[in-house]
Amino acid sequence: MEKAVVPPEKKQYQEIGDDLRTQIIDGHYPVGSRLPPERNIAETYGVSRTIVREALLMLELQGTVDIRQGSGVYVMRIPEEHENEEERFLNSDVGPFEILQARQLLESNIAAFAAKMATRADIDNLRRIIEQEQRAIAADDHSQDNNKMFHLVLAGATQNQMLLATVESVWHHMDSSPLWQQFNVHIASRAYRLKWLGDRQTILAALRRRDVMGAWQAMFQHLENVKKSLLELSDEDAPDFDGYLFESVPLFQGKLV
């Protein structure tokens, strides 16, 4: 006798997104209306704003709402009651904050190891990527992903092919994740690119000094800055946060010898 196929358990942000979508379908929020502020939604469901943020991004990805920075979240269309294909696809997607937590744990330690292992050629390559991004920002050129290139070259600077392959796998997942790409649209402005450029310059400076702990801290802080920026985009009604679903976990305690 064949076993019944059990569908994957939905994550909290998916459950909340589905519930909000049902309310829109039922007429609680007509087209053009504004959803309650994130703080109110978080209090209603008893969850953090991070979960609410991912739920709203899921709806934005479906074309149901439009997230407008500094204004709110507006209903763009009434979805069909059953949009099974999209729902199955989204249920398999990993949320942006889950990805960033994994990257903090992985890439911070990679940066620390690279501070010991990087060759002069590695340092020069990282410097050239930063200079290339400076020119691209000045020209408003988005044709090359210098951010991704920097992180991959940094992973390669460990001289460990398994670490490089792992980072490549993480970036491949981000590149193929519609939810992550939808999130990334909101932090692709010139101001944010300049901010990330400054973070990478700090990382490179630590590598030049062979500063293991400094490199770890610089990478950890860079990814922390990304997370905070993503949260700030939707926290227009209050400066404080409820905390993270996937919290920052600084595990580095010792020194590489």
mmCIF file of C-alpha atoms in Angstrom:
data_model
loop_
_atom_site.group_PDB
_atom_site.id
_atom_site.type_symbol
_atom_site.label_atom_id
_atom_site.label_comp_id
_atom_site.label_asym_id
_atom_site.label_seq_id
_atom_site.Cartn_x
_atom_site.Cartn_y
_atom_site.Cartn_z
ATOM 1 C CA MET A 1 0.000 0.000 0.000
ATOM 2 C CA GLU A 2 1.439 3.368 -1.025
ATOM 3 C CA LYS A 3 1.920 6.015 1.624
ATOM 4 C CA ALA A 4 -0.008 9.242 1.245
ATOM 5 C CA VAL A 5 2.068 12.212 0.176
ATOM 6 C CA VAL A 6 2.184 14.774 2.971
ATOM 7 C CA PRO A 7 2.519 18.367 1.735
ATOM 8 C CA PRO A 8 5.364 20.395 3.258
ATOM 9 C CA GLU A 9 4.434 22.349 6.369
ATOM 10 C CA LYS A 10 3.947 26.024 5.663
ATOM 11 C CA LYS A 11 6.152 28.574 7.339
ATOM 12 C CA GLN A 12 4.611 31.321 9.442
ATOM 13 C CA TYR A 13 5.048 34.028 6.837
ATOM 14 C CA GLN A 14 3.297 31.825 4.261
ATOM 15 C CA GLU A 15 0.378 31.175 6.593
ATOM 16 C CA ILE A 16 -0.007 34.885 7.343
ATOM 17 C CA GLY A 17 0.346 35.784 3.662
ATOM 18 C CA ASP A 18 -2.346 33.268 2.761
ATOM 19 C CA ASP A 19 -4.642 34.624 5.479
ATOM 20 C CA LEU A 20 -4.181 38.202 4.282
ATOM 21 C CA ARG A 21 -4.837 37.069 0.715
ATOM 22 C CA THR A 22 -8.065 35.393 1.874
ATOM 23 C CA GLN A 23 -9.158 38.627 3.564
ATOM 24 C CA ILE A 24 -8.520 40.502 0.322
ATOM 25 C CA ILE A 25 -10.533 37.933 -1.633
ATOM 26 C CA ASP A 26 -13.363 38.207 0.917
ATOM 27 C CA GLY A 27 -13.565 41.966 0.369
ATOM 28 C CA HIS A 28 -12.035 43.238 3.592
ATOM 29 C CA TYR A 29 -9.458 45.196 1.575
ATOM 30 C CA PRO A 30 -10.646 46.346 -1.884
ATOM 31 C CA VAL A 31 -8.308 47.332 -4.712
ATOM 32 C CA GLY A 32 -6.594 50.619 -3.895
ATOM 33 C CA SER A 33 -7.028 50.284 -0.150
ATOM 34 C CA ARG A 34 -4.132 50.220 2.283
ATOM 35 C CA LEU A 35 -3.391 47.277 4.533
ATOM 36 C CA PRO A 36 -2.861 47.929 8.258
ATOM 37 C CA PRO A 37 0.676 48.970 9.303
ATOM 38 C CA GLU A 38 3.150 46.144 9.825
ATOM 39 C CA ARG A 39 3.151 46.755 13.578
ATOM 40 C CA ASN A 40 -0.616 46.169 13.738
ATOM 41 C CA ILE A 41 -0.418 43.026 11.617
ATOM 42 C CA ALA A 42 2.433 41.710 13.787
ATOM 43 C CA GLU A 43 0.413 42.327 16.942
ATOM 44 C CA THR A 44 -2.683 40.689 15.448
ATOM 45 C CA TYR A 45 -0.820 37.470 14.621
ATOM 46 C CA GLY A 46 1.580 37.603 17.569
ATOM 47 C CA VAL A 47 4.686 37.466 15.396
ATOM 48 C CA SER A 48 7.697 39.665 14.621
ATOM 49 C CA ARG A 49 7.719 42.255 11.861
ATOM 50 C CA THR A 50 10.221 40.142 9.983
ATOM 51 C CA ILE A 51 7.587 37.468 9.451
ATOM 52 C CA VAL A 52 5.038 40.087 8.427
ATOM 53 C CA ARG A 53 7.555 41.620 6.020
ATOM 54 C CA GLU A 54 8.117 38.287 4.282
ATOM 55 C CA ALA A 55 4.359 37.644 4.133
ATOM 56 C CA LEU A 56 3.818 40.999 2.415
ATOM 57 C CA LEU A 57 6.678 40.349 0.008
ATOM 58 C CA MET A 58 5.042 37.057 -0.898
ATOM 59 C CA LEU A 59 1.843 38.945 -1.751
ATOM 60 C CA GLU A 60 3.825 41.549 -3.698
ATOM 61 C CA LEU A 61 5.508 38.786 -5.672
ATOM 62 C CA GLN A 62 2.057 37.445 -6.557
ATOM 63 C CA GLY A 63 1.058 40.908 -7.753
ATOM 64 C CA THR A 64 -1.608 41.224 -5.066
ATOM 65 C CA VAL A 65 -0.108 44.218 -3.220
ATOM 66 C CA ASP A 66 2.399 46.997 -3.825
ATOM 67 C CA ILE A 67 4.854 47.933 -1.051
ATOM 68 C CA ARG A 68 5.530 51.661 -1.236
ATOM 69 C CA GLN A 69 8.385 52.913 0.905
ATOM 70 C CA GLY A 70 7.237 55.545 3.372
ATOM 71 C CA SER A 71 3.601 55.153 2.362
ATOM 72 C CA GLY A 72 2.364 51.662 3.089
ATOM 73 C CA VAL A 73 1.128 48.488 1.430
ATOM 74 C CA TYR A 74 -1.692 48.856 -1.102
ATOM 75 C CA VAL A 75 -3.943 46.237 -2.681
ATOM 76 C CA MET A 76 -3.340 46.066 -6.438
ATOM 77 C CA ARG A 77 -5.711 43.274 -7.459
ATOM 78 C CA ILE A 78 -8.118 40.691 -6.104
ATOM 79 C CA PRO A 79 -6.394 37.323 -6.545
ATOM 80 C CA GLU A 80 -8.133 34.173 -7.667
ATOM 81 C CA GLU A 81 -9.328 32.018 -4.789
ATOM 82 C CA HIS A 82 -6.973 29.216 -5.782
ATOM 83 C CA GLU A 83 -3.647 30.073 -7.353
ATOM 84 C CA ASN A 84 -2.165 26.648 -6.792
ATOM 85 C CA GLU A 85 0.847 26.867 -9.061
ATOM 86 C CA GLU A 86 2.158 30.046 -7.447
ATOM 87 C CA GLU A 87 1.366 28.772 -3.971
ATOM 88 C CA ARG A 88 3.252 25.501 -4.472
ATOM 89 C CA PHE A 89 6.239 27.431 -5.813
ATOM 90 C CA LEU A 90 6.297 29.932 -2.958
ATOM 91 C CA ASN A 91 5.964 27.214 -0.339
ATOM 92 C CA SER A 92 9.317 25.835 -1.452
ATOM 93 C CA ASP A 93 11.055 29.217 -1.312
ATOM 94 C CA VAL A 94 13.382 30.148 1.549
ATOM 95 C CA GLY A 95 12.767 33.550 3.083
ATOM 96 C CA PRO A 96 15.307 36.389 2.680
ATOM 97 C CA PHE A 97 16.110 36.619 6.388
ATOM 98 C CA GLU A 98 16.731 32.881 6.577
ATOM 99 C CA ILE A 99 19.182 33.271 3.698
ATOM 100 C CA LEU A 100 20.916 36.194 5.415
ATOM 101 C CA GLN A 101 21.266 34.277 8.667
ATOM 102 C CA ALA A 102 22.923 31.409 6.825
ATOM 103 C CA ARG A 103 25.219 33.830 5.031
ATOM 104 C CA GLN A 104 26.253 35.507 8.290
ATOM 105 C CA LEU A 105 27.204 32.205 9.854
ATOM 106 C CA LEU A 106 29.048 31.017 6.753
ATOM 107 C CA GLU A 107 30.606 34.081 5.146
ATOM 108 C CA SER A 108 31.804 35.756 8.350
ATOM 109 C CA ASN A 109 33.965 32.741 9.093
ATOM 110 C CA ILE A 110 35.083 32.573 5.484
ATOM 111 C CA ALA A 111 36.220 36.209 5.686
ATOM 112 C CA ALA A 112 38.164 35.409 8.859
ATOM 113 C CA PHE A 113 39.868 32.432 7.212
ATOM 114 C CA ALA A 114 40.577 34.457 4.074
ATOM 115 C CA ALA A 115 42.425 37.014 6.231
ATOM 116 C CA LYS A 116 45.005 34.283 6.866
ATOM 117 C CA MET A 117 44.967 32.576 3.477
ATOM 118 C CA ALA A 118 44.494 35.310 0.850
ATOM 119 C CA THR A 119 47.339 35.814 -1.611
ATOM 120 C CA ARG A 120 48.486 39.147 -3.009
ATOM 121 C CA ALA A 121 46.632 38.276 -6.210
ATOM 122 C CA ASP A 122 43.412 37.694 -4.234
ATOM 123 C CA ILE A 123 43.736 41.084 -2.560
ATOM 124 C CA ASP A 124 44.360 42.765 -5.912
ATOM 125 C CA ASN A 125 41.317 41.055 -7.454
ATOM 126 C CA LEU A 126 39.077 42.200 -4.607
ATOM 127 C CA ARG A 127 40.428 45.734 -4.944
ATOM 128 C CA ARG A 128 39.703 45.733 -8.691
ATOM 129 C CA ILE A 129 36.123 44.570 -8.072
ATOM 130 C CA ILE A 130 35.602 47.449 -5.643
ATOM 131 C CA GLU A 131 37.021 49.938 -8.155
ATOM 132 C CA GLN A 132 34.797 48.441 -10.858
ATOM 133 C CA GLU A 133 31.749 48.902 -8.635
ATOM 134 C CA GLN A 134 32.746 52.527 -7.941
ATOM 135 C CA ARG A 135 32.744 53.210 -11.684
ATOM 136 C CA ALA A 136 29.471 51.336 -12.151
ATOM 137 C CA ILE A 137 27.739 53.362 -9.434
ATOM 138 C CA ALA A 138 28.962 56.619 -10.977
ATOM 139 C CA ALA A 139 27.585 55.544 -14.351
ATOM 140 C CA ASP A 140 24.391 54.033 -12.881
ATOM 141 C CA ASP A 141 25.425 50.756 -14.519
ATOM 142 C CA HIS A 142 23.679 47.587 -13.300
ATOM 143 C CA SER A 143 25.045 45.245 -15.957
ATOM 144 C CA GLN A 144 27.524 43.474 -13.670
ATOM 145 C CA ASP A 145 26.881 41.959 -10.262
ATOM 146 C CA ASN A 146 30.027 43.174 -8.536
ATOM 147 C CA ASN A 147 28.499 42.361 -5.146
ATOM 148 C CA LYS A 148 28.253 38.677 -5.991
ATOM 149 C CA MET A 149 31.682 38.694 -7.624
ATOM 150 C CA PHE A 150 33.266 40.161 -4.490
ATOM 151 C CA HIS A 151 31.810 37.478 -2.229
ATOM 152 C CA LEU A 152 32.817 34.639 -4.559
ATOM 153 C CA VAL A 153 36.371 35.926 -4.978
ATOM 154 C CA LEU A 154 36.590 36.326 -1.204
ATOM 155 C CA ALA A 155 35.479 32.709 -0.733
ATOM 156 C CA GLY A 156 38.088 31.635 -3.268
ATOM 157 C CA ALA A 157 40.709 33.512 -1.252
ATOM 158 C CA THR A 158 40.427 30.814 1.427
ATOM 159 C CA GLN A 159 42.154 28.478 -1.080
ATOM 160 C CA ASN A 160 39.461 25.928 -0.162
ATOM 161 C CA GLN A 161 37.378 24.799 -3.113
ATOM 162 C CA MET A 162 34.683 23.298 -0.903
ATOM 163 C CA LEU A 163 34.070 26.647 0.791
ATOM 164 C CA LEU A 164 33.926 28.359 -2.596
ATOM 165 C CA ALA A 165 31.446 25.763 -3.897
ATOM 166 C CA THR A 166 29.273 26.262 -0.801
ATOM 167 C CA VAL A 167 29.127 30.041 -1.274
ATOM 168 C CA GLU A 168 28.393 29.548 -4.976
ATOM 169 C CA SER A 169 25.491 27.280 -3.991
ATOM 170 C CA VAL A 170 24.063 29.908 -1.642
ATOM 171 C CA TRP A 171 24.261 32.594 -4.316
ATOM 172 C CA HIS A 172 22.703 30.270 -6.877
ATOM 173 C CA HIS A 173 19.773 29.829 -4.517
ATOM 174 C CA MET A 174 19.410 33.594 -4.138
ATOM 175 C CA ASP A 175 19.594 34.122 -7.897
ATOM 176 C CA SER A 176 16.817 31.553 -8.440
ATOM 177 C CA SER A 177 14.640 32.716 -5.523
ATOM 178 C CA PRO A 178 11.809 35.028 -6.643
ATOM 179 C CA LEU A 179 11.138 36.059 -3.054
ATOM 180 C CA TRP A 180 14.776 37.083 -2.554
ATOM 181 C CA GLN A 181 14.835 38.896 -5.898
ATOM 182 C CA GLN A 182 11.674 40.763 -4.968
ATOM 183 C CA PHE A 183 13.307 41.801 -1.705
ATOM 184 C CA ASN A 184 16.511 42.799 -3.484
ATOM 185 C CA VAL A 185 14.637 45.245 -5.730
ATOM 186 C CA HIS A 186 14.099 47.456 -2.697
ATOM 187 C CA ILE A 187 17.834 47.774 -1.895
ATOM 188 C CA ALA A 188 19.251 48.304 -5.383
ATOM 189 C CA SER A 189 19.321 52.104 -5.281
ATOM 190 C CA ARG A 190 22.501 54.163 -5.603
ATOM 191 C CA ALA A 191 22.437 55.027 -1.894
ATOM 192 C CA TYR A 192 22.376 51.386 -0.874
ATOM 193 C CA ARG A 193 25.044 50.443 -3.419
ATOM 194 C CA LEU A 194 27.320 53.089 -1.917
ATOM 195 C CA LYS A 195 26.603 51.729 1.549
ATOM 196 C CA TRP A 196 27.491 48.157 0.556
ATOM 197 C CA LEU A 197 30.585 49.460 -1.229
ATOM 198 C CA GLY A 198 31.777 51.031 2.021
ATOM 199 C CA ASP A 199 31.187 47.731 3.819
ATOM 200 C CA ARG A 200 33.293 45.868 1.274
ATOM 201 C CA GLN A 201 36.094 48.420 1.595
ATOM 202 C CA THR A 202 36.131 47.734 5.344
ATOM 203 C CA ILE A 203 36.314 43.988 4.711
ATOM 204 C CA LEU A 204 39.185 44.437 2.259
ATOM 205 C CA ALA A 205 41.064 46.673 4.686
ATOM 206 C CA ALA A 206 40.896 43.922 7.328
ATOM 207 C CA LEU A 207 42.177 41.362 4.829
ATOM 208 C CA ARG A 208 45.092 43.640 3.928
ATOM 209 C CA ARG A 209 46.038 43.820 7.619
ATOM 210 C CA ARG A 210 45.689 40.044 8.028
ATOM 211 C CA ASP A 211 43.213 40.957 10.767
ATOM 212 C CA VAL A 212 41.257 37.740 11.329
ATOM 213 C CA MET A 213 38.799 39.074 13.883
ATOM 214 C CA GLY A 214 38.460 42.361 12.015
ATOM 215 C CA ALA A 215 37.550 40.527 8.812
ATOM 216 C CA TRP A 216 34.991 38.414 10.672
ATOM 217 C CA GLN A 217 33.415 41.482 12.272
ATOM 218 C CA ALA A 218 33.381 43.448 9.011
ATOM 219 C CA MET A 219 31.557 40.705 7.115
ATOM 220 C CA PHE A 220 29.150 40.031 9.970
ATOM 221 C CA GLN A 221 28.347 43.750 10.214
ATOM 222 C CA HIS A 222 27.899 44.058 6.444
ATOM 223 C CA LEU A 223 25.223 41.361 6.406
ATOM 224 C CA GLU A 224 23.703 42.855 9.560
ATOM 225 C CA ASN A 225 23.469 46.176 7.717
ATOM 226 C CA VAL A 226 21.656 44.478 4.845
ATOM 227 C CA LYS A 227 19.134 42.943 7.241
ATOM 228 C CA LYS A 228 18.526 46.241 9.039
ATOM 229 C CA SER A 229 18.066 48.065 5.747
ATOM 230 C CA LEU A 230 15.480 45.568 4.597
ATOM 231 C CA LEU A 231 13.562 46.008 7.829
ATOM 232 C CA GLU A 232 13.777 49.797 7.704
ATOM 233 C CA LEU A 233 12.078 49.822 4.320
ATOM 234 C CA SER A 234 8.802 48.743 5.885
ATOM 235 C CA ASP A 235 9.071 50.261 9.364
ATOM 236 C CA GLU A 236 7.885 53.718 8.424
ATOM 237 C CA ASP A 237 5.719 54.080 11.530
ATOM 238 C CA ALA A 238 8.363 53.321 14.206
ATOM 239 C CA PRO A 239 12.155 53.284 14.531
ATOM 240 C CA ASP A 240 12.378 50.198 16.740
ATOM 241 C CA PHE A 241 12.043 46.576 15.712
ATOM 242 C CA ASP A 242 10.414 43.557 17.300
ATOM 243 C CA GLY A 243 13.442 41.394 16.591
ATOM 244 C CA TYR A 244 14.364 38.886 13.934
ATOM 245 C CA LEU A 245 12.808 35.593 12.980
ATOM 246 C CA PHE A 246 16.296 34.429 12.050
ATOM 247 C CA GLU A 247 18.427 36.293 14.549
ATOM 248 C CA SER A 248 22.050 37.288 14.242
ATOM 249 C CA VAL A 249 24.182 34.685 15.981
ATOM 250 C CA PRO A 250 27.790 35.830 16.526
ATOM 251 C CA LEU A 251 29.483 32.507 17.264
ATOM 252 C CA PHE A 252 33.091 33.550 16.689
ATOM 253 C CA GLN A 253 34.825 33.287 20.047
ATOM 254 C CA GLY A 254 38.453 32.410 19.453
ATOM 255 C CA LYS A 255 41.326 33.085 17.078
ATOM 256 C CA LEU A 256 42.540 31.211 14.049
ATOM 257 C CA VAL A 257 46.124 30.096 14.627
#
